[in-house]
mmCIF file of C-alpha atoms and ligand atoms in Angstrom:
data_model
loop_
_atom_site.group_PDB
_atom_site.id
_atom_site.type_symbol
_atom_site.label_atom_id
_atom_site.label_comp_id
_atom_site.label_asym_id
_atom_site.label_seq_id
_atom_site.Cartn_x
_atom_site.Cartn_y
_atom_site.Cartn_z
ATOM 1 C CA MET A 1341 47.118 49.703 20.959
ATOM 2 C CA LYS A 1342 43.727 48.806 19.836
ATOM 3 C CA VAL A 1343 43.626 46.626 16.537
ATOM 4 C CA LEU A 1344 40.190 45.727 15.097
ATOM 5 C CA VAL A 1345 40.173 42.415 13.283
ATOM 6 C CA ILE A 1346 37.586 41.914 10.475
ATOM 7 C CA ASN A 1347 36.486 38.926 8.645
ATOM 8 C CA ALA A 1348 34.202 39.733 5.918
ATOM 9 C CA GLY A 1349 31.935 37.124 4.219
ATOM 10 C CA SER A 1350 29.238 37.488 1.446
ATOM 11 C CA SER A 1351 26.425 38.011 4.070
ATOM 12 C CA SER A 1352 28.536 38.542 7.345
ATOM 13 C CA ILE A 1353 31.156 40.364 9.147
ATOM 14 C CA LYS A 1354 32.743 39.117 12.226
ATOM 15 C CA TYR A 1355 34.941 41.190 14.113
ATOM 16 C CA GLN A 1356 37.236 41.294 17.133
ATOM 17 C CA LEU A 1357 38.697 44.232 18.959
ATOM 18 C CA PHE A 1358 41.875 43.494 20.446
ATOM 19 C CA GLU A 1359 44.519 45.222 23.058
ATOM 20 C CA MET A 1360 47.965 44.725 21.674
ATOM 21 C CA PRO A 1361 50.511 43.557 22.264
ATOM 22 C CA ALA A 1362 48.859 41.585 24.942
ATOM 23 C CA ALA A 1363 46.489 40.417 22.571
ATOM 24 C CA THR A 1364 43.499 40.794 25.301
ATOM 25 C CA VAL A 1365 40.268 40.628 23.450
ATOM 26 C CA LEU A 1366 38.272 43.857 24.404
ATOM 27 C CA ALA A 1367 35.298 42.981 22.183
ATOM 28 C CA ARG A 1368 34.128 40.532 19.651
ATOM 29 C CA GLY A 1369 30.746 39.831 17.654
ATOM 30 C CA MET A 1370 29.143 39.402 14.157
ATOM 31 C CA VAL A 1371 26.693 41.290 11.733
ATOM 32 C CA GLU A 1372 24.854 38.476 10.276
ATOM 33 C CA ARG A 1373 22.378 38.455 7.277
ATOM 34 C CA ILE A 1374 23.738 41.662 5.375
ATOM 35 C CA GLY A 1375 21.602 42.816 2.619
ATOM 36 C CA SER A 1376 18.348 41.025 3.986
ATOM 37 C CA GLU A 1377 15.405 42.902 6.019
ATOM 38 C CA GLN A 1378 16.334 40.614 9.182
ATOM 39 C CA SER A 1379 20.080 41.889 9.765
ATOM 40 C CA GLY A 1380 21.309 41.065 13.098
ATOM 41 C CA LEU A 1381 24.254 41.875 15.318
ATOM 42 C CA SER A 1382 25.621 39.516 18.235
ATOM 43 C CA TYR A 1383 28.218 40.648 20.629
ATOM 44 C CA HIS A 1384 30.254 39.792 23.403
ATOM 45 C CA GLN A 1385 31.555 43.127 24.700
ATOM 46 C CA ALA A 1386 31.947 44.892 27.927
ATOM 47 C CA GLY A 1387 31.162 41.680 29.789
ATOM 48 C CA GLN A 1388 27.950 41.525 28.142
ATOM 49 C CA LYS A 1389 26.558 39.211 25.666
ATOM 50 C CA GLY A 1390 23.476 39.852 23.553
ATOM 51 C CA SER A 1391 22.004 40.311 20.249
ATOM 52 C CA ARG A 1392 19.897 42.657 18.479
ATOM 53 C CA ASP A 1393 18.242 43.417 14.821
ATOM 54 C CA VAL A 1394 19.965 45.825 13.134
ATOM 55 C CA GLN A 1395 20.085 47.837 9.604
ATOM 56 C CA ALA A 1396 22.649 46.679 7.454
ATOM 57 C CA GLY A 1397 21.766 46.655 4.045
ATOM 58 C CA ASP A 1398 25.466 46.277 2.706
ATOM 59 C CA HIS A 1399 28.863 45.910 3.993
ATOM 60 C CA GLN A 1400 29.124 49.454 4.472
ATOM 61 C CA GLN A 1401 26.253 49.929 6.617
ATOM 62 C CA ALA A 1402 27.282 46.589 8.730
ATOM 63 C CA MET A 1403 30.574 48.332 9.506
ATOM 64 C CA GLY A 1404 28.917 51.327 10.858
ATOM 65 C CA VAL A 1405 26.750 49.062 12.871
ATOM 66 C CA ILE A 1406 30.120 47.361 14.186
ATOM 67 C CA LEU A 1407 31.957 50.751 14.999
ATOM 68 C CA GLN A 1408 28.687 52.041 16.628
ATOM 69 C CA ALA A 1409 28.443 48.937 18.749
ATOM 70 C CA LEU A 1410 32.093 49.326 19.878
ATOM 71 C CA THR A 1411 31.453 53.076 21.071
ATOM 72 C CA ASP A 1412 27.943 52.335 22.325
ATOM 73 C CA ALA A 1413 27.194 53.690 25.827
ATOM 74 C CA GLN A 1414 26.050 50.411 27.614
ATOM 75 C CA ILE A 1415 27.969 47.826 25.452
ATOM 76 C CA GLY A 1416 30.913 49.881 24.056
ATOM 77 C CA ALA A 1417 34.819 49.162 24.812
ATOM 78 C CA LEU A 1418 35.767 52.408 23.428
ATOM 79 C CA HIS A 1419 34.868 56.131 23.724
ATOM 80 C CA ASP A 1420 35.818 56.918 20.177
ATOM 81 C CA ILE A 1421 36.698 55.051 17.318
ATOM 82 C CA GLN A 1422 39.618 56.784 16.546
ATOM 83 C CA GLU A 1423 41.171 55.001 19.307
ATOM 84 C CA ILE A 1424 41.607 51.978 16.638
ATOM 85 C CA ALA A 1425 45.157 52.481 15.092
ATOM 86 C CA ALA A 1426 45.052 49.522 12.641
ATOM 87 C CA VAL A 1427 42.567 47.161 10.989
ATOM 88 C CA GLY A 1428 43.514 43.282 9.926
ATOM 89 C CA HIS A 1429 41.615 41.863 7.238
ATOM 90 C CA ARG A 1430 41.445 38.334 6.639
ATOM 91 C CA VAL A 1431 41.453 37.635 2.916
ATOM 92 C CA VAL A 1432 41.195 34.319 1.343
ATOM 93 C CA HIS A 1433 43.124 34.600 -1.879
ATOM 94 C CA GLY A 1434 46.681 36.093 -2.279
ATOM 95 C CA GLY A 1435 47.529 34.241 -5.456
ATOM 96 C CA GLU A 1436 51.168 33.814 -5.889
ATOM 97 C CA GLU A 1437 52.091 37.580 -5.092
ATOM 98 C CA PHE A 1438 51.379 37.623 -1.167
ATOM 99 C CA THR A 1439 53.588 35.398 0.739
ATOM 100 C CA ASP A 1440 52.982 37.336 3.731
ATOM 101 C CA SER A 1441 50.643 39.783 5.202
ATOM 102 C CA VAL A 1442 50.716 43.454 3.859
ATOM 103 C CA LYS A 1443 49.920 47.058 4.484
ATOM 104 C CA ILE A 1444 47.169 47.742 2.240
ATOM 105 C CA ASP A 1445 47.653 50.343 -0.432
ATOM 106 C CA PRO A 1446 45.886 50.545 -4.046
ATOM 107 C CA ASP A 1447 48.247 48.174 -5.949
ATOM 108 C CA VAL A 1448 47.236 45.412 -2.707
ATOM 109 C CA LEU A 1449 43.538 46.098 -3.552
ATOM 110 C CA ASP A 1450 43.981 45.844 -7.510
ATOM 111 C CA SER A 1451 45.852 42.482 -6.797
ATOM 112 C CA ILE A 1452 42.914 40.950 -4.356
ATOM 113 C CA GLU A 1453 40.365 42.025 -7.232
ATOM 114 C CA ARG A 1454 42.282 40.220 -9.683
ATOM 115 C CA PHE A 1455 42.758 37.011 -7.536
ATOM 116 C CA ALA A 1456 38.836 37.209 -7.203
ATOM 117 C CA ASP A 1457 38.715 35.125 -10.342
ATOM 118 C CA LEU A 1458 40.469 32.269 -8.167
ATOM 119 C CA ALA A 1459 38.065 32.865 -4.984
ATOM 120 C CA PRO A 1460 34.956 34.266 -6.303
ATOM 121 C CA LEU A 1461 32.770 33.422 -3.236
ATOM 122 C CA HIS A 1462 35.373 34.965 -0.882
ATOM 123 C CA ASN A 1463 37.730 38.026 -2.374
ATOM 124 C CA PRO A 1464 34.784 40.120 -3.288
ATOM 125 C CA PRO A 1465 33.484 40.255 0.356
ATOM 126 C CA ASN A 1466 36.792 40.576 1.705
ATOM 127 C CA LEU A 1467 37.417 43.449 -0.421
ATOM 128 C CA THR A 1468 34.102 45.275 0.443
ATOM 129 C CA GLY A 1469 34.964 44.824 4.149
ATOM 130 C CA ILE A 1470 38.530 46.757 3.293
ATOM 131 C CA ARG A 1471 36.803 49.215 1.729
ATOM 132 C CA ALA A 1472 34.094 49.830 4.097
ATOM 133 C CA ALA A 1473 36.780 49.929 6.983
ATOM 134 C CA GLN A 1474 38.950 52.396 4.941
ATOM 135 C CA GLN A 1475 36.331 54.398 4.634
ATOM 136 C CA ALA A 1476 34.870 54.450 8.363
ATOM 137 C CA LEU A 1477 38.708 54.665 9.518
ATOM 138 C CA PRO A 1478 40.681 56.767 7.129
ATOM 139 C CA GLU A 1479 43.412 57.313 9.749
ATOM 140 C CA ALA A 1480 43.771 53.675 10.798
ATOM 141 C CA VAL A 1481 46.830 51.330 9.310
ATOM 142 C CA GLN A 1482 44.699 48.567 7.014
ATOM 143 C CA VAL A 1483 46.572 45.256 6.756
ATOM 144 C CA ALA A 1484 45.736 42.103 4.629
ATOM 145 C CA CYS A 1485 46.544 38.758 5.907
ATOM 146 C CA PHE A 1486 46.062 35.849 3.472
ATOM 147 C CA ASP A 1487 44.971 32.328 4.240
ATOM 148 C CA THR A 1488 47.229 31.421 1.233
ATOM 149 C CA ALA A 1489 50.307 33.116 2.401
ATOM 150 C CA PHE A 1490 51.881 30.541 4.943
ATOM 151 C CA HIS A 1491 51.484 27.971 2.039
ATOM 152 C CA ALA A 1492 54.012 30.153 -0.168
ATOM 153 C CA SER A 1493 56.642 27.782 0.803
ATOM 154 C CA ILE A 1494 55.417 24.718 -0.970
ATOM 155 C CA PRO A 1495 57.854 23.721 -3.403
ATOM 156 C CA LYS A 1496 57.037 23.490 -7.118
ATOM 157 C CA ALA A 1497 57.066 19.721 -7.317
ATOM 158 C CA ALA A 1498 54.175 20.031 -4.490
ATOM 159 C CA TYR A 1499 52.413 22.655 -6.060
ATOM 160 C CA LEU A 1500 52.200 21.620 -9.862
ATOM 161 C CA TYR A 1501 49.656 19.720 -10.966
ATOM 162 C CA GLY A 1502 50.391 16.912 -13.640
ATOM 163 C CA LEU A 1503 48.588 19.190 -16.558
ATOM 164 C CA PRO A 1504 50.392 20.703 -19.511
ATOM 165 C CA TYR A 1505 53.089 23.213 -17.990
ATOM 166 C CA GLU A 1506 51.475 25.975 -20.280
ATOM 167 C CA ILE A 1507 48.322 25.745 -18.078
ATOM 168 C CA TYR A 1508 50.452 26.979 -15.003
ATOM 169 C CA GLU A 1509 52.315 29.357 -17.060
ATOM 170 C CA GLN A 1510 49.208 30.910 -18.702
ATOM 171 C CA PHE A 1511 46.362 30.671 -15.884
ATOM 172 C CA ARG A 1512 48.685 30.094 -12.633
ATOM 173 C CA VAL A 1513 46.624 27.021 -12.368
ATOM 174 C CA ARG A 1514 48.453 25.278 -9.296
ATOM 175 C CA ARG A 1515 47.984 24.512 -5.538
ATOM 176 C CA TYR A 1516 47.607 27.600 -3.163
ATOM 177 C CA GLY A 1517 46.328 26.052 -0.335
ATOM 178 C CA PHE A 1518 43.751 27.764 2.247
ATOM 179 C CA HIS A 1519 43.448 28.131 6.327
ATOM 180 C CA GLY A 1520 47.094 29.286 6.283
ATOM 181 C CA THR A 1521 46.808 31.583 9.269
ATOM 182 C CA SER A 1522 45.216 28.664 11.221
ATOM 183 C CA HIS A 1523 48.081 26.120 10.114
ATOM 184 C CA ARG A 1524 50.632 28.876 11.095
ATOM 185 C CA TYR A 1525 49.035 29.701 14.459
ATOM 186 C CA VAL A 1526 48.389 25.851 15.571
ATOM 187 C CA ALA A 1527 52.005 25.074 14.175
ATOM 188 C CA ARG A 1528 53.502 27.760 16.252
ATOM 189 C CA ARG A 1529 51.634 26.986 19.492
ATOM 190 C CA ALA A 1530 52.567 23.216 18.818
ATOM 191 C CA ALA A 1531 56.370 24.204 18.715
ATOM 192 C CA ALA A 1532 55.943 25.801 21.976
ATOM 193 C CA LEU A 1533 54.169 22.902 23.660
ATOM 194 C CA LEU A 1534 57.134 20.720 22.341
ATOM 195 C CA GLU A 1535 59.630 23.148 23.754
ATOM 196 C CA ARG A 1536 61.123 23.476 20.512
ATOM 197 C CA ASP A 1537 62.148 26.239 18.172
ATOM 198 C CA PRO A 1538 59.435 26.274 15.304
ATOM 199 C CA ALA A 1539 62.143 26.234 12.623
ATOM 200 C CA ALA A 1540 63.205 22.720 14.115
ATOM 201 C CA SER A 1541 59.427 21.123 14.106
ATOM 202 C CA ASN A 1542 58.220 18.609 11.762
ATOM 203 C CA LEU A 1543 54.092 18.751 12.259
ATOM 204 C CA ILE A 1544 51.057 17.492 10.502
ATOM 205 C CA THR A 1545 48.112 20.143 11.136
ATOM 206 C CA CYS A 1546 44.597 19.122 10.569
ATOM 207 C CA HIS A 1547 42.339 21.826 10.517
ATOM 208 C CA LEU A 1548 38.896 20.433 10.733
ATOM 209 C CA GLY A 1549 35.895 22.936 10.745
ATOM 210 C CA ASN A 1550 33.048 23.018 8.104
ATOM 211 C CA GLY A 1551 36.114 23.484 5.678
ATOM 212 C CA CYS A 1552 38.681 21.011 6.453
ATOM 213 C CA SER A 1553 42.645 20.827 5.412
ATOM 214 C CA ILE A 1554 45.674 19.164 6.264
ATOM 215 C CA THR A 1555 49.134 20.355 6.118
ATOM 216 C CA ALA A 1556 52.399 19.052 6.134
ATOM 217 C CA VAL A 1557 54.936 21.472 8.032
ATOM 218 C CA LYS A 1558 58.604 20.687 7.915
ATOM 219 C CA GLU A 1559 60.778 23.157 10.006
ATOM 220 C CA GLY A 1560 58.025 25.556 10.733
ATOM 221 C CA LYS A 1561 57.041 25.835 6.978
ATOM 222 C CA SER A 1562 54.307 24.414 4.836
ATOM 223 C CA ILE A 1563 55.447 22.239 2.324
ATOM 224 C CA ASP A 1564 52.404 20.677 1.247
ATOM 225 C CA THR A 1565 48.896 20.999 1.790
ATOM 226 C CA SER A 1566 45.347 19.232 0.949
ATOM 227 C CA MET A 1567 43.351 21.969 -0.411
ATOM 228 C CA GLY A 1568 44.451 22.951 -4.019
ATOM 229 C CA LEU A 1569 43.501 25.822 -6.405
ATOM 230 C CA THR A 1570 40.518 26.344 -4.556
ATOM 231 C CA PRO A 1571 38.957 25.014 -1.093
ATOM 232 C CA LEU A 1572 37.425 22.174 -2.942
ATOM 233 C CA GLU A 1573 40.317 19.619 -3.141
ATOM 234 C CA GLY A 1574 41.553 17.475 -0.245
ATOM 235 C CA VAL A 1575 39.748 15.880 2.601
ATOM 236 C CA VAL A 1576 35.783 15.345 2.613
ATOM 237 C CA MET A 1577 34.392 18.543 4.069
ATOM 238 C CA GLY A 1578 30.835 19.446 5.399
ATOM 239 C CA THR A 1579 29.531 20.323 2.005
ATOM 240 C CA ARG A 1580 32.562 19.662 -0.516
ATOM 241 C CA CYS A 1581 33.405 16.379 -2.002
ATOM 242 C CA GLY A 1582 37.177 16.750 -1.581
ATOM 243 C CA ASP A 1583 39.937 14.614 -3.875
ATOM 244 C CA LEU A 1584 38.049 13.280 -6.822
ATOM 245 C CA ASP A 1585 39.126 11.623 -10.186
ATOM 246 C CA PRO A 1586 38.758 14.516 -12.520
ATOM 247 C CA ALA A 1587 37.042 12.139 -15.263
ATOM 248 C CA ILE A 1588 33.877 12.054 -12.966
ATOM 249 C CA VAL A 1589 33.272 15.725 -14.088
ATOM 250 C CA PHE A 1590 33.485 14.728 -17.648
ATOM 251 C CA TYR A 1591 31.445 11.389 -17.296
ATOM 252 C CA LEU A 1592 28.821 13.501 -15.418
ATOM 253 C CA THR A 1593 28.653 16.051 -17.971
ATOM 254 C CA ASP A 1594 28.038 13.302 -20.555
ATOM 255 C CA LYS A 1595 24.853 12.199 -18.612
ATOM 256 C CA GLY A 1596 23.709 15.519 -18.826
ATOM 257 C CA TYR A 1597 24.562 17.787 -15.810
ATOM 258 C CA SER A 1598 25.884 21.079 -16.603
ATOM 259 C CA ILE A 1599 28.842 22.810 -15.205
ATOM 260 C CA GLU A 1600 27.001 25.044 -13.147
ATOM 261 C CA GLN A 1601 25.088 21.926 -11.353
ATOM 262 C CA LEU A 1602 28.413 20.324 -11.086
ATOM 263 C CA ASN A 1603 29.994 23.145 -9.534
ATOM 264 C CA GLU A 1604 27.226 23.573 -7.056
ATOM 265 C CA MET A 1605 26.955 19.745 -6.403
ATOM 266 C CA CYS A 1606 30.907 19.340 -5.628
ATOM 267 C CA ASN A 1607 30.781 22.576 -3.261
ATOM 268 C CA LYS A 1608 27.269 22.545 -1.696
ATOM 269 C CA LYS A 1609 25.956 19.165 -2.005
ATOM 270 C CA SER A 1610 28.674 16.541 -1.421
ATOM 271 C CA GLY A 1611 30.967 15.775 1.419
ATOM 272 C CA LEU A 1612 29.066 14.773 4.962
ATOM 273 C CA LEU A 1613 25.937 16.265 3.829
ATOM 274 C CA GLY A 1614 25.734 14.388 0.443
ATOM 275 C CA ILE A 1615 26.811 11.027 1.823
ATOM 276 C CA SER A 1616 24.794 11.105 4.792
ATOM 277 C CA GLY A 1617 21.808 12.712 3.012
ATOM 278 C CA ALA A 1618 21.125 13.984 6.448
ATOM 279 C CA SER A 1619 23.572 16.756 7.673
ATOM 280 C CA ASN A 1620 26.960 18.615 7.191
ATOM 281 C CA ASP A 1621 27.001 19.175 10.804
ATOM 282 C CA MET A 1622 29.147 16.803 12.562
ATOM 283 C CA ARG A 1623 27.378 17.070 16.041
ATOM 284 C CA ASN A 1624 24.225 15.881 13.944
ATOM 285 C CA LEU A 1625 26.153 13.144 12.519
ATOM 286 C CA VAL A 1626 27.433 11.579 15.681
ATOM 287 C CA ASP A 1627 24.176 11.881 17.342
ATOM 288 C CA LEU A 1628 22.539 10.123 14.178
ATOM 289 C CA ALA A 1629 25.246 7.457 14.044
ATOM 290 C CA GLU A 1630 24.835 6.595 17.727
ATOM 291 C CA GLY A 1631 21.192 6.215 17.123
ATOM 292 C CA GLY A 1632 22.069 3.493 14.222
ATOM 293 C CA HIS A 1633 21.917 5.832 11.148
ATOM 294 C CA GLU A 1634 23.668 3.847 8.765
ATOM 295 C CA ARG A 1635 24.433 6.624 6.122
ATOM 296 C CA ALA A 1636 25.748 9.030 8.944
ATOM 297 C CA LYS A 1637 28.130 6.342 10.172
ATOM 298 C CA LEU A 1638 29.401 5.967 6.563
ATOM 299 C CA ALA A 1639 29.773 9.700 6.332
ATOM 300 C CA ILE A 1640 31.955 9.652 9.379
ATOM 301 C CA ASP A 1641 33.823 6.485 8.393
ATOM 302 C CA ILE A 1642 34.911 8.295 4.922
ATOM 303 C CA PHE A 1643 35.758 11.279 6.510
ATOM 304 C CA CYS A 1644 37.978 9.883 9.032
ATOM 305 C CA TYR A 1645 39.687 7.505 6.298
ATOM 306 C CA ARG A 1646 40.634 10.291 4.115
ATOM 307 C CA ILE A 1647 42.237 12.345 7.032
ATOM 308 C CA LYS A 1648 44.180 9.147 8.101
ATOM 309 C CA LYS A 1649 45.260 8.673 4.441
ATOM 310 C CA TYR A 1650 46.268 12.112 4.178
ATOM 311 C CA ILE A 1651 48.546 11.474 7.550
ATOM 312 C CA GLY A 1652 50.102 8.596 6.132
ATOM 313 C CA THR A 1653 50.906 10.684 2.999
ATOM 314 C CA TYR A 1654 52.524 13.559 5.169
ATOM 315 C CA THR A 1655 54.146 11.136 7.423
ATOM 316 C CA ALA A 1656 56.090 10.087 4.021
ATOM 317 C CA VAL A 1657 56.639 13.512 2.795
ATOM 318 C CA LEU A 1658 57.937 14.701 5.836
ATOM 319 C CA GLY A 1659 60.290 11.798 6.780
ATOM 320 C CA SER A 1660 59.791 12.555 10.711
ATOM 321 C CA VAL A 1661 57.092 14.020 12.680
ATOM 322 C CA ASP A 1662 57.207 15.577 15.903
ATOM 323 C CA ALA A 1663 53.503 15.971 16.319
ATOM 324 C CA VAL A 1664 50.080 15.901 14.723
ATOM 325 C CA VAL A 1665 47.571 18.801 15.875
ATOM 326 C CA PHE A 1666 43.755 18.642 15.546
ATOM 327 C CA THR A 1667 41.885 22.037 15.296
ATOM 328 C CA GLY A 1668 38.939 23.356 14.019
ATOM 329 C CA GLY A 1669 35.329 22.917 15.239
ATOM 330 C CA ILE A 1670 35.559 19.230 14.546
ATOM 331 C CA GLY A 1671 39.143 18.838 15.606
ATOM 332 C CA GLU A 1672 38.987 20.631 18.912
ATOM 333 C CA ASN A 1673 35.449 19.033 19.894
ATOM 334 C CA SER A 1674 35.303 15.707 18.754
ATOM 335 C CA PRO A 1675 37.244 13.058 20.386
ATOM 336 C CA LEU A 1676 35.494 10.279 18.579
ATOM 337 C CA ILE A 1677 36.786 11.807 15.314
ATOM 338 C CA ARG A 1678 40.316 12.041 16.497
ATOM 339 C CA GLU A 1679 40.284 8.454 17.754
ATOM 340 C CA GLN A 1680 39.069 7.276 14.653
ATOM 341 C CA VAL A 1681 41.374 9.271 12.481
ATOM 342 C CA CYS A 1682 44.373 7.990 14.831
ATOM 343 C CA SER A 1683 43.170 4.266 15.172
ATOM 344 C CA ASN A 1684 45.696 1.570 13.926
ATOM 345 C CA LEU A 1685 48.634 4.121 13.506
ATOM 346 C CA PRO A 1686 51.256 2.643 16.066
ATOM 347 C CA GLN A 1687 53.406 1.647 12.706
ATOM 348 C CA ILE A 1688 53.888 5.297 12.148
ATOM 349 C CA GLY A 1689 54.467 6.246 15.820
ATOM 350 C CA ILE A 1690 50.809 7.758 16.674
ATOM 351 C CA GLU A 1691 48.741 6.218 19.708
ATOM 352 C CA ILE A 1692 45.949 8.028 21.277
ATOM 353 C CA ASP A 1693 45.561 7.871 25.071
ATOM 354 C CA SER A 1694 41.609 7.535 25.231
ATOM 355 C CA LYS A 1695 41.598 9.109 28.725
ATOM 356 C CA ARG A 1696 43.697 12.181 27.548
ATOM 357 C CA ASN A 1697 41.491 12.332 24.549
ATOM 358 C CA ALA A 1698 38.266 12.763 26.330
ATOM 359 C CA GLY A 1699 38.208 16.259 25.667
ATOM 360 C CA ARG A 1700 38.775 19.496 27.481
ATOM 361 C CA SER A 1701 39.256 23.152 26.128
ATOM 362 C CA GLY A 1702 42.292 25.160 24.961
ATOM 363 C CA GLU A 1703 45.325 23.034 24.367
ATOM 364 C CA TYR A 1704 46.246 19.710 25.521
ATOM 365 C CA LEU A 1705 48.319 16.275 24.813
ATOM 366 C CA ILE A 1706 45.915 13.511 23.586
ATOM 367 C CA SER A 1707 48.786 10.803 22.826
ATOM 368 C CA ALA A 1708 49.988 8.064 24.996
ATOM 369 C CA GLU A 1709 53.002 8.302 26.655
ATOM 370 C CA ARG A 1710 54.803 5.477 24.559
ATOM 371 C CA SER A 1711 53.478 7.456 21.235
ATOM 372 C CA ARG A 1712 56.626 8.255 19.188
ATOM 373 C CA VAL A 1713 54.652 11.169 17.879
ATOM 374 C CA ARG A 1714 52.753 13.471 19.986
ATOM 375 C CA VAL A 1715 49.334 14.450 19.379
ATOM 376 C CA TYR A 1716 47.831 17.919 20.511
ATOM 377 C CA VAL A 1717 44.415 19.508 20.443
ATOM 378 C CA ILE A 1718 45.187 23.142 19.826
ATOM 379 C CA ALA A 1719 41.917 25.650 19.711
ATOM 380 C CA THR A 1720 42.907 27.918 16.653
ATOM 381 C CA ASP A 1721 42.685 31.512 17.062
ATOM 382 C CA GLU A 1722 43.284 33.142 13.554
ATOM 383 C CA GLU A 1723 42.085 36.496 14.675
ATOM 384 C CA ALA A 1724 44.645 36.776 17.089
ATOM 385 C CA ALA A 1725 47.298 35.967 14.509
ATOM 386 C CA ILE A 1726 46.035 38.507 12.318
ATOM 387 C CA ALA A 1727 46.023 40.930 15.025
ATOM 388 C CA ALA A 1728 49.808 40.280 15.596
ATOM 389 C CA ASP A 1729 50.571 40.575 12.348
ATOM 390 C CA THR A 1730 48.559 43.790 12.171
ATOM 391 C CA TYR A 1731 50.234 45.020 14.806
ATOM 392 C CA GLN A 1732 53.818 44.554 13.270
ATOM 393 C CA PHE A 1733 52.774 47.035 10.639
ATOM 394 C CA ALA A 1734 51.092 49.435 12.823
ATOM 395 C CA ARG A 1735 53.849 49.737 15.641
HETATM 396 P P1 ADP B 1479 34.065 26.939 10.032
HETATM 397 O O1 ADP B 1479 34.894 26.154 9.551
HETATM 398 O O2 ADP B 1479 32.606 27.486 9.856
HETATM 399 O O3 ADP B 1479 34.902 27.815 10.964
HETATM 400 P P2 ADP B 1479 33.996 25.511 12.938
HETATM 401 O O4 ADP B 1479 35.634 25.599 12.976
HETATM 402 O O5 ADP B 1479 33.395 25.998 13.773
HETATM 403 O O6 ADP B 1479 33.544 25.998 11.407
HETATM 404 O O7 ADP B 1479 33.410 24.092 12.793
HETATM 405 C C1 ADP B 1479 32.256 23.616 12.687
HETATM 406 C C2 ADP B 1479 32.173 21.972 12.580
HETATM 407 O O8 ADP B 1479 32.594 21.787 13.866
HETATM 408 C C3 ADP B 1479 30.706 21.720 12.583
HETATM 409 O O9 ADP B 1479 30.501 20.313 11.796
HETATM 410 C C4 ADP B 1479 30.184 21.403 13.833
HETATM 411 O O10 ADP B 1479 29.261 20.027 13.892
HETATM 412 C C5 ADP B 1479 31.572 20.807 14.430
HETATM 413 N N1 ADP B 1479 31.621 20.355 15.765
HETATM 414 C C6 ADP B 1479 31.537 21.402 16.854
HETATM 415 N N2 ADP B 1479 31.431 20.973 18.185
HETATM 416 C C7 ADP B 1479 31.467 19.751 17.828
HETATM 417 C C8 ADP B 1479 31.251 18.617 19.028
HETATM 418 N N3 ADP B 1479 31.161 18.698 20.039
HETATM 419 N N4 ADP B 1479 31.406 17.227 18.261
HETATM 420 C C9 ADP B 1479 31.683 16.999 16.982
HETATM 421 N N5 ADP B 1479 31.751 17.948 16.143
HETATM 422 C C10 ADP B 1479 31.515 19.311 16.500
#
C-alpha cells in the first residue's frame, strides 16, 4: 500500500511516499517558497536527486506540483496518483481533544481550525495542506497525526500552570507539549535498543533541532515535557527564548515595547540568535566559538546548561531513568553539544564515552560501559511514524 505523508508549513510542503507496511521510502521532497514568484521543488525520487523551478502560487498548486512529480515520466515513483491509498498529515495542535492520530472527517477539520487560536503559525497551513490533499485525492483515506497527541498522558499536576484555575477552565490554558511524534518514535526505538518492553522503559528524550524540547517518558508514556501552551516554553532554541520569568514581559511593556514586538522578540529574535548576535544555526555557532567568538560560546553554554537542568529535573520526576536519547538536527549531529550537556553528571548515573560519542549516523550508544543510565543517539523519523499510524487506518 502506498502512503503519502504531508507536512505543510506556511510557505512549504514536505512530502514522503512510503510503501507500507515495509516503510520503504519511494520518494521524498519539498515545495518551497509557496506563494512567491520563485517557488521551487526539490526531490529525491527514483534514485535521482534534483530541483527545479515550479509554479506554486498557493498550497493547492503546490500539492499539484507534488502529485505531478510523483507520476513524472522521468522521476516519478508512481504510474497513477490513484495508487496512493492514504495520506497522513502532520498537524501541530490537537488541543485536549486528540489523544491519538485520527481519520479526518468534517468534525476533525472544525477542531483543527478551532485550535488555530493556540497555534496560529502552524494549524492554518496544516489545514490548507489537508484540504489540498482531499481535493487532489478524494478517494484516499486522510489521517491527522498531532504533535500534541503523545503528551495527552501528562498528568494534571504537570500540565497545569500556577494561574487561577478559571483560566484553565475558560481558555484551556495548560501545557500541551509538541514534537510528540518524534518523542514517541525515539522512545519506541530506545526501548527496542534497550531490549525492553516500551511500557517498561523510563526515558528522557531530547529533541534538539531549530525548535527543542525535552520529554520525561515513564513506562512508555509522556509524563512531562518542556514545551507548554505553545512551543515557546522550555529550553533555549534557535530563535525562541524558552523559559522566562513572565514579569519580564510586564517590565518590558512598561519600558515601551508593544505586545507584538515582545511576541516577535521572544519567538524570532531570542535564543541562540539573540544571545550570540550572530546565528541561530548551531553549526555556525560551533565554528564561531572555535574561532574565539565570545557570544557564540555563551549561546552554546546557555543552550547546554538549560538542557542539563531539564535532565536533572526529569530524573527527579521519573525516579529511575533507563536511557537519555538525543535526536533532531543538533542532537543527532553534534558530539560537542551532547558531551557538554552530559558533562559532570556521574552523580545521576550519566557518563559519556567520548570515542562512542564521536559521531556516526543512525542509532548508537554513546554512554560509557560503567554509565548507570544509557545514552543513545537516535535519528528521528516523524514521517515514518505518521506513515505507520496512517497505514493502521487505511488497512
Ligand atoms: P528543524 O527543527 O527545523 O527540523 P533540524 O532538526 O534539522 O531542524 O535541526 C536544525 C539544527 O541542527 C540547526 O541548528 C543546525 O545547525 C543543527 N545541525 C545540523 N547538523 C549539525 C552539526 N553537524 N553540528 C551541529 N549542529 C548541527
